[in-house]
Coordinates of N, CA and C in Angstrom, one line a residue:
L1 N -42.9 49.3 -58.3 CA -43.0 48.1 -57.5 C -42.8 48.4 -56.0
S2 N -43.7 47.9 -55.2 CA -43.6 48.2 -53.8 C -42.4 47.5 -53.2
G3 N -41.6 48.4 -52.4 CA -40.5 47.9 -51.7 C -39.2 47.6 -52.6
G4 N -39.3 47.8 -53.9 CA -38.2 47.6 -54.7 C -37.1 48.7 -54.6
L5 N -35.9 48.4 -55.0 CA -34.8 49.3 -54.9 C -34.4 49.6 -56.3
P6 N -34.1 50.9 -56.7 CA -33.7 51.2 -58.1 C -32.2 50.7 -58.3
L7 N -31.9 50.3 -59.5 CA -30.6 49.9 -59.8 C -29.8 51.2 -60.1
A8 N -28.5 51.2 -59.8 CA -27.7 52.4 -60.1 C -27.7 52.5 -61.6
R9 N -27.9 53.7 -62.1 CA -28.0 53.9 -63.6 C -26.6 54.2 -64.1
S10 N -26.3 53.4 -65.1 CA -25.1 53.7 -65.9 C -25.3 53.3 -67.3
N11 N -24.5 53.8 -68.2 CA -24.7 53.4 -69.6 C -24.7 51.9 -69.8
Q12 N -23.8 51.2 -69.0 CA -23.6 49.8 -69.2 C -24.9 49.0 -68.8
L13 N -25.7 49.6 -67.8 CA -26.8 48.8 -67.3 C -28.2 49.4 -67.7
L14 N -28.2 50.4 -68.6 CA -29.5 50.9 -69.0 C -30.2 49.8 -69.8
P15 N -31.4 49.3 -69.4 CA -32.0 48.2 -70.0 C -32.7 48.6 -71.4
R16 N -32.4 47.7 -72.4 CA -33.1 47.9 -73.7 C -34.2 46.9 -73.8
A17 N -34.0 45.7 -73.3 CA -35.0 44.6 -73.3 C -34.8 43.7 -72.1
A18 N -35.9 43.1 -71.7 CA -35.8 42.2 -70.5 C -36.8 41.1 -70.6
A19 N -36.4 40.0 -70.0 CA -37.3 38.8 -69.9 C -37.2 38.2 -68.5
C20 N -38.3 37.6 -68.1 CA -38.3 37.1 -66.7 C -38.8 35.7 -66.7
G21 N -38.2 34.9 -65.7 CA -38.7 33.5 -65.5 C -39.1 33.5 -64.0
D22 N -39.1 32.3 -63.4 CA -39.4 32.1 -62.0 C -38.2 32.5 -61.2
F23 N -38.3 33.6 -60.5 CA -37.2 34.1 -59.6 C -35.9 34.6 -60.3
F24 N -36.0 34.9 -61.5 CA -34.8 35.4 -62.2 C -35.2 36.3 -63.4
S25 N -34.3 37.2 -63.8 CA -34.5 38.1 -64.9 C -33.2 38.1 -65.7
V26 N -33.4 38.4 -67.0 CA -32.3 38.6 -67.9 C -32.6 39.8 -68.7
F27 N -31.6 40.7 -68.8 CA -31.8 41.9 -69.6 C -30.7 42.3 -70.5
Q28 N -31.0 42.9 -71.6 CA -30.0 43.4 -72.5 C -29.9 44.9 -72.3
S29 N -28.6 45.4 -72.2 CA -28.4 46.9 -72.1 C -28.3 47.6 -73.4
F30 N -28.5 48.9 -73.4 CA -28.3 49.6 -74.7 C -26.9 49.5 -75.2
S31 N -25.9 49.2 -74.3 CA -24.5 49.1 -74.8 C -24.3 47.7 -75.4
G32 N -25.3 46.8 -75.4 CA -25.2 45.5 -76.0 C -24.9 44.3 -75.1
G33 N -24.6 44.6 -73.8 CA -24.4 43.6 -72.9 C -25.6 42.8 -72.5
L34 N -25.4 41.6 -72.0 CA -26.5 40.8 -71.5 C -26.2 40.5 -70.0
F35 N -27.2 40.7 -69.2 CA -27.1 40.5 -67.7 C -28.1 39.6 -67.2
A36 N -27.8 38.9 -66.1 CA -28.7 38.0 -65.4 C -28.7 38.3 -63.9
V37 N -29.8 38.1 -63.3 CA -29.9 38.4 -61.9 C -31.0 37.4 -61.3
G38 N -30.8 37.0 -60.0 CA -31.7 36.1 -59.4 C -31.3 34.7 -59.0
L39 N -32.2 33.8 -59.0 CA -32.0 32.4 -58.6 C -31.3 31.7 -59.7
A40 N -30.2 30.9 -59.4 CA -29.4 30.3 -60.4 C -29.6 28.8 -60.6
E41 N -30.6 28.2 -59.9 CA -30.9 26.8 -60.0 C -31.1 26.4 -61.4
E42 N -30.8 25.1 -61.8 CA -30.9 24.6 -63.1 C -30.2 25.4 -64.2
G43 N -29.2 26.2 -63.8 CA -28.5 27.0 -64.8 C -29.3 28.1 -65.5
R44 N -30.4 28.5 -64.9 CA -31.3 29.4 -65.5 C -30.7 30.8 -65.8
L45 N -29.6 31.1 -65.1 CA -28.9 32.4 -65.3 C -27.9 32.4 -66.5
G46 N -27.5 31.2 -66.9 CA -26.5 31.1 -68.0 C -25.2 31.6 -67.7
L47 N -24.8 31.6 -66.4 CA -23.5 32.2 -66.1 C -22.4 31.2 -65.9
G48 N -22.7 29.9 -66.1 CA -21.6 28.9 -66.0 C -21.4 28.4 -64.6
H49 N -22.3 28.8 -63.7 CA -22.2 28.3 -62.3 C -23.6 28.4 -61.7
L50 N -23.8 27.9 -60.5 CA -25.1 27.9 -59.9 C -25.2 28.7 -58.6
E51 N -24.5 29.8 -58.6 CA -24.5 30.8 -57.5 C -25.6 31.8 -57.8
N52 N -26.5 32.0 -56.9 CA -27.5 33.1 -57.0 C -26.9 34.4 -57.2
Q53 N -27.5 35.3 -57.9 CA -27.0 36.6 -58.2 C -27.9 37.7 -57.7
P54 N -27.6 38.4 -56.6 CA -28.4 39.5 -56.1 C -28.3 40.8 -56.9
H55 N -27.2 40.8 -57.7 CA -26.9 42.0 -58.5 C -26.7 41.5 -59.9
P56 N -27.0 42.4 -60.9 CA -26.8 42.0 -62.3 C -25.3 41.5 -62.6
A57 N -25.2 40.3 -63.2 CA -23.9 39.7 -63.6 C -23.9 39.6 -65.1
T58 N -22.8 39.9 -65.7 CA -22.6 39.8 -67.2 C -22.7 38.3 -67.6
L59 N -23.6 38.1 -68.6 CA -23.8 36.7 -69.1 C -22.8 36.5 -70.2
P60 N -22.0 35.5 -70.2 CA -21.0 35.3 -71.2 C -21.6 34.7 -72.5
L61 N -21.4 35.4 -73.6 CA -21.9 34.9 -74.9 C -20.7 34.8 -75.8
P62 N -20.8 34.0 -76.8 CA -19.8 33.9 -77.8 C -19.5 35.2 -78.5
Q63 N -18.2 35.4 -78.8 CA -17.8 36.7 -79.4 C -18.6 37.0 -80.7
G64 N -19.0 38.2 -80.8 CA -19.7 38.7 -82.0 C -21.2 38.5 -82.1
I65 N -21.8 37.8 -81.1 CA -23.3 37.6 -81.1 C -23.9 39.0 -80.7
K66 N -24.8 39.4 -81.6 CA -25.6 40.6 -81.4 C -27.1 40.1 -81.2
I67 N -27.7 40.6 -80.1 CA -29.0 40.1 -79.6 C -30.1 40.8 -80.4
S68 N -31.1 40.0 -80.9 CA -32.3 40.5 -81.4 C -33.4 40.4 -80.5
R69 N -33.6 39.2 -79.8 CA -34.7 39.0 -78.9 C -34.3 38.0 -77.8
I70 N -34.9 38.2 -76.6 CA -34.7 37.4 -75.5 C -36.1 36.9 -75.0
A71 N -36.1 35.6 -74.6 CA -37.4 35.1 -74.0 C -37.0 34.1 -72.9
C72 N -37.7 34.1 -71.8 CA -37.5 33.1 -70.7 C -38.7 32.3 -70.4
G73 N -38.5 31.1 -70.1 CA -39.6 30.2 -69.5 C -39.4 30.2 -68.0
T74 N -40.0 29.2 -67.4 CA -40.0 29.1 -66.0 C -38.5 29.0 -65.5
R75 N -37.7 28.1 -66.1 CA -36.4 27.9 -65.7 C -35.4 27.8 -66.8
H76 N -35.7 28.5 -67.9 CA -34.7 28.5 -69.0 C -34.9 29.7 -69.9
C77 N -33.9 30.0 -70.7 CA -33.9 31.2 -71.6 C -33.5 30.8 -73.0
V78 N -34.0 31.6 -73.9 CA -33.6 31.4 -75.3 C -33.4 32.8 -75.9
L79 N -32.4 33.0 -76.6 CA -32.2 34.3 -77.3 C -32.0 34.1 -78.8
I80 N -32.4 35.0 -79.6 CA -32.2 35.0 -81.0 C -31.2 36.1 -81.4
G81 N -30.2 35.7 -82.1 CA -29.2 36.7 -82.6 C -29.7 37.4 -83.8
R82 N -29.1 38.5 -84.1 CA -29.4 39.3 -85.3 C -29.1 38.5 -86.6
D83 N -28.2 37.5 -86.4 CA -27.8 36.7 -87.6 C -28.7 35.4 -87.6
Q84 N -29.8 35.4 -86.9 CA -30.8 34.4 -86.8 C -30.3 33.1 -86.1
S85 N -29.2 33.2 -85.4 CA -28.8 32.1 -84.6 C -29.6 32.0 -83.3
V86 N -29.8 30.8 -82.8 CA -30.6 30.6 -81.6 C -29.8 30.0 -80.5
W87 N -29.8 30.6 -79.3 CA -29.0 30.2 -78.2 C -29.9 29.9 -77.0
G88 N -29.6 28.9 -76.2 CA -30.4 28.6 -75.0 C -29.6 28.1 -73.8
W89 N -30.2 28.2 -72.6 CA -29.5 27.7 -71.4 C -30.6 27.5 -70.4
G90 N -30.2 26.7 -69.4 CA -31.1 26.4 -68.2 C -31.7 25.0 -68.3
D91 N -32.9 24.8 -67.7 CA -33.5 23.5 -67.6 C -34.0 23.0 -68.9
N92 N -33.6 21.8 -69.3 CA -34.0 21.2 -70.5 C -34.7 19.8 -70.2
S93 N -35.3 19.7 -69.0 CA -35.9 18.5 -68.6 C -37.0 18.0 -69.5
R94 N -37.7 18.8 -70.2 CA -38.7 18.4 -71.1 C -38.4 18.7 -72.6
G95 N -37.1 19.0 -72.8 CA -36.7 19.3 -74.2 C -37.0 20.7 -74.7
Q96 N -37.3 21.6 -73.7 CA -37.7 22.9 -74.1 C -36.6 23.8 -74.8
L97 N -35.4 23.3 -74.7 CA -34.3 24.1 -75.4 C -34.2 23.7 -76.9
G98 N -34.8 22.6 -77.3 CA -34.8 22.2 -78.7 C -33.5 21.6 -79.1
L99 N -32.8 20.9 -78.2 CA -31.5 20.4 -78.5 C -31.5 18.9 -79.0
G100 N -32.7 18.3 -79.1 CA -32.8 17.0 -79.6 C -32.9 16.0 -78.4
P101 N -33.4 14.7 -78.8 CA -33.7 13.8 -77.8 C -32.6 13.3 -76.9
S102 N -31.3 13.4 -77.3 CA -30.2 12.9 -76.5 C -29.9 13.9 -75.4
E103 N -30.4 15.1 -75.5 CA -30.1 16.2 -74.5 C -31.2 16.4 -73.5
V104 N -32.4 15.7 -73.7 CA -33.5 15.9 -72.8 C -33.1 15.5 -71.4
G105 N -33.5 16.3 -70.4 CA -33.1 16.0 -69.0 C -31.9 16.6 -68.6
K106 N -31.1 17.2 -69.5 CA -29.8 17.9 -69.1 C -30.1 19.3 -68.7
T107 N -29.2 19.9 -67.9 CA -29.3 21.3 -67.5 C -28.0 21.9 -68.1
L108 N -28.2 23.1 -68.7 CA -27.1 23.8 -69.3 C -26.9 25.1 -68.5
S109 N -25.7 25.3 -68.0 CA -25.5 26.5 -67.2 C -24.8 27.6 -68.0
I110 N -24.5 27.3 -69.3 CA -24.0 28.3 -70.2 C -24.8 28.3 -71.5
A111 N -24.8 29.4 -72.3 CA -25.5 29.4 -73.5 C -24.9 28.5 -74.6
V112 N -25.7 27.7 -75.2 CA -25.3 26.8 -76.3 C -26.1 27.1 -77.5
E113 N -25.5 27.0 -78.7 CA -26.3 27.2 -79.9 C -27.3 26.1 -80.1
V114 N -28.6 26.5 -80.3 CA -29.7 25.6 -80.5 C -29.8 25.2 -82.0
G115 N -29.8 26.2 -82.8 CA -30.0 25.9 -84.2 C -29.4 26.9 -85.1

């Protein structure tokens, strides 16, 4: 990428999988950690706050969740655990997190179990 800066390589940050939305990225490391970086509006980073992150920040997940897949939309993310659990965070203005009609329009700044 033109003008990009390489991340410092460490075992903790070696990416195994990544997903991107508008102005943010989420990636899983080979060590099993989940990290978010970029614009935090609408809770899209899942960090529990709305502060932009210029460097990778550890995304808090419930104890024992092992990640199978990660996907991001424009302003939200969903991950599937190896146990087939589904977790989501970010903008739910159109019900895109699948939380049901009472949750449409809400923004979630931390991961919640979807199903």
